[in-house]
PDB file of C-alpha atoms in Angstrom:
ATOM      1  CA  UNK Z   1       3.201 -60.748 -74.074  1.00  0.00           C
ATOM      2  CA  UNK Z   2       3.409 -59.646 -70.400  1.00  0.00           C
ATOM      3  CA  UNK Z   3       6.938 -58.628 -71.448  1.00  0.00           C
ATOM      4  CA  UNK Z   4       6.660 -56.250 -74.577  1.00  0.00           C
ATOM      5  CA  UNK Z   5       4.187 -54.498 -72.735  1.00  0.00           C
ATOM      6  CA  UNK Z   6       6.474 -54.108 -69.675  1.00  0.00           C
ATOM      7  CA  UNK Z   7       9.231 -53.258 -72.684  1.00  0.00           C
ATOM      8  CA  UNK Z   8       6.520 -50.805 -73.942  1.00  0.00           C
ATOM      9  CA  UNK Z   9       5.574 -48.567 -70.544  1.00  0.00           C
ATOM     10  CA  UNK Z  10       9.716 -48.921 -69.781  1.00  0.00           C
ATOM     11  CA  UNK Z  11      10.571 -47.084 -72.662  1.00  0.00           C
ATOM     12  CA  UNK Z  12       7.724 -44.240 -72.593  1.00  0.00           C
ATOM     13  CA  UNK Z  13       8.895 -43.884 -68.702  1.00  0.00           C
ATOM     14  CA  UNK Z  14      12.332 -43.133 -69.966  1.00  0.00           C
ATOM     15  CA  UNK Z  15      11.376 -40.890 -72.717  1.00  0.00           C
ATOM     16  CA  UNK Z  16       9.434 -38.868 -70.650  1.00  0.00           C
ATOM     17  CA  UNK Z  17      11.394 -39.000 -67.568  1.00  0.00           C
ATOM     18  CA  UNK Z  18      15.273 -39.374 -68.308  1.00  0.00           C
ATOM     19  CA  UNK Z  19      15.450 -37.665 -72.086  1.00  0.00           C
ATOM     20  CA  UNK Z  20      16.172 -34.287 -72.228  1.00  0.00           C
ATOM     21  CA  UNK Z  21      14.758 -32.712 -75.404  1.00  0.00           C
ATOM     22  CA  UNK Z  22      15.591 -29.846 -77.318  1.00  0.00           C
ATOM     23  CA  UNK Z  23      13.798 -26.575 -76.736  1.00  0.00           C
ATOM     24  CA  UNK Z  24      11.457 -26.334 -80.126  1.00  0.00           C
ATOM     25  CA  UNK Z  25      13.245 -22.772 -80.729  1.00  0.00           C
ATOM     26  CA  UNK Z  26      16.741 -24.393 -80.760  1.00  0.00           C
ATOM     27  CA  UNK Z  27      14.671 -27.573 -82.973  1.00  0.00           C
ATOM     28  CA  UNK Z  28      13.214 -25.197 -85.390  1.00  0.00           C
ATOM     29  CA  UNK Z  29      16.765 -23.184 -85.923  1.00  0.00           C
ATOM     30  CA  UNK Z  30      18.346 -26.386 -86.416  1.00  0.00           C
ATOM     31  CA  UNK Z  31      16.117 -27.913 -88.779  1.00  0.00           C
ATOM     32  CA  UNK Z  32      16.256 -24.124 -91.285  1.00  0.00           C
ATOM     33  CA  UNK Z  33      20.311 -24.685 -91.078  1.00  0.00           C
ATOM     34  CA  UNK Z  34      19.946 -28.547 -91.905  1.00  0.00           C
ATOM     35  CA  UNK Z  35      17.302 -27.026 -94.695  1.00  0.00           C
ATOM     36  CA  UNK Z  36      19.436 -24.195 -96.103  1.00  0.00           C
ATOM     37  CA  UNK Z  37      22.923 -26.362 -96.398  1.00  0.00           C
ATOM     38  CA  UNK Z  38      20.808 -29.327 -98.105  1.00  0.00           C
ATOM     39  CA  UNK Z  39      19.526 -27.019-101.320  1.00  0.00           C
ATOM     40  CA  UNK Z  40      23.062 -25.574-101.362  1.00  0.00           C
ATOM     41  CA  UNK Z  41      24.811 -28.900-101.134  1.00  0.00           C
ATOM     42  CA  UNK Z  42      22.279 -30.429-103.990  1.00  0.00           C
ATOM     43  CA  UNK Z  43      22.660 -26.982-106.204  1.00  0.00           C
ATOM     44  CA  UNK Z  44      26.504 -27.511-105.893  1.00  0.00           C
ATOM     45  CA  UNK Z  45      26.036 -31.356-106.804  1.00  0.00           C
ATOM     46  CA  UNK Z  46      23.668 -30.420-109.407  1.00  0.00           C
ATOM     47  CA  UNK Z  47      26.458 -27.988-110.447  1.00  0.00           C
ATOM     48  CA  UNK Z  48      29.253 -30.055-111.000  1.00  0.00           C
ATOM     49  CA  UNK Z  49      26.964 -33.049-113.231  1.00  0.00           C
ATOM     50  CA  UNK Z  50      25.845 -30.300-115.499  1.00  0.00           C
ATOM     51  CA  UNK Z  51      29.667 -29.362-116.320  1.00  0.00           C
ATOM     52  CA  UNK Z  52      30.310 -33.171-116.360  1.00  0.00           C
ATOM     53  CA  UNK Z  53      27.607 -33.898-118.551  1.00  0.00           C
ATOM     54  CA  UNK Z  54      28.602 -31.423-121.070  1.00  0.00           C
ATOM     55  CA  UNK Z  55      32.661 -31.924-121.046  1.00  0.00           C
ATOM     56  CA  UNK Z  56      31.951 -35.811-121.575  1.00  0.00           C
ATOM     57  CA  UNK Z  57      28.946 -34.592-124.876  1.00  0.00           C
ATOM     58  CA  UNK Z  58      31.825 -32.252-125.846  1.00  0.00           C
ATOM     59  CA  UNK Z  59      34.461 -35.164-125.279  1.00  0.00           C
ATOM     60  CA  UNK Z  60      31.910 -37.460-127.533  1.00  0.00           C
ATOM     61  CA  UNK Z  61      31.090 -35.157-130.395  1.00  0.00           C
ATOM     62  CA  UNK Z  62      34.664 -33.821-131.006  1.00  0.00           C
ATOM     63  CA  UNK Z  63      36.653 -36.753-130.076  1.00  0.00           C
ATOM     64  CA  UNK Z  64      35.055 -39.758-130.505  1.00  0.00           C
ATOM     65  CA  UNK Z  65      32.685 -38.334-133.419  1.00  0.00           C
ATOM     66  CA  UNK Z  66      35.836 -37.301-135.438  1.00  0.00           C
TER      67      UNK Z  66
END
């Protein structure tokens, strides 16, 4: 026990002591770039199934169907 505890006050030492973190302003304008390519790269996904979806219902009800 006596050595996850000495694990434990190790690790907040080095947090607090040897990380460097990033300033919140740099954080925050990270995190809106990480936000704004996410709903672009899901619209583009979201895209590209749509026209999928309805070349393989075309593909089904002309081709298939006939």
């Amino acid at each position: 026990m006596a050595g996850f505890i000495n694990y434990i006050q190790e690790s907040y030492n080095e947090l607090k002591n040897h990380v460097t973190w990033t300033p919140l302003a740099e954080a925050q304008r990270l995190m809106v770039v990480v936000a704004v390519f996410s709903i672009i790269f899901s619209l583009a996904i979201w895209g590209v199934d749509s026209v999928f979806s309805n070349v393989i219902k075309l593909y089904f009800e002309n081709v298939v169907g006939a």
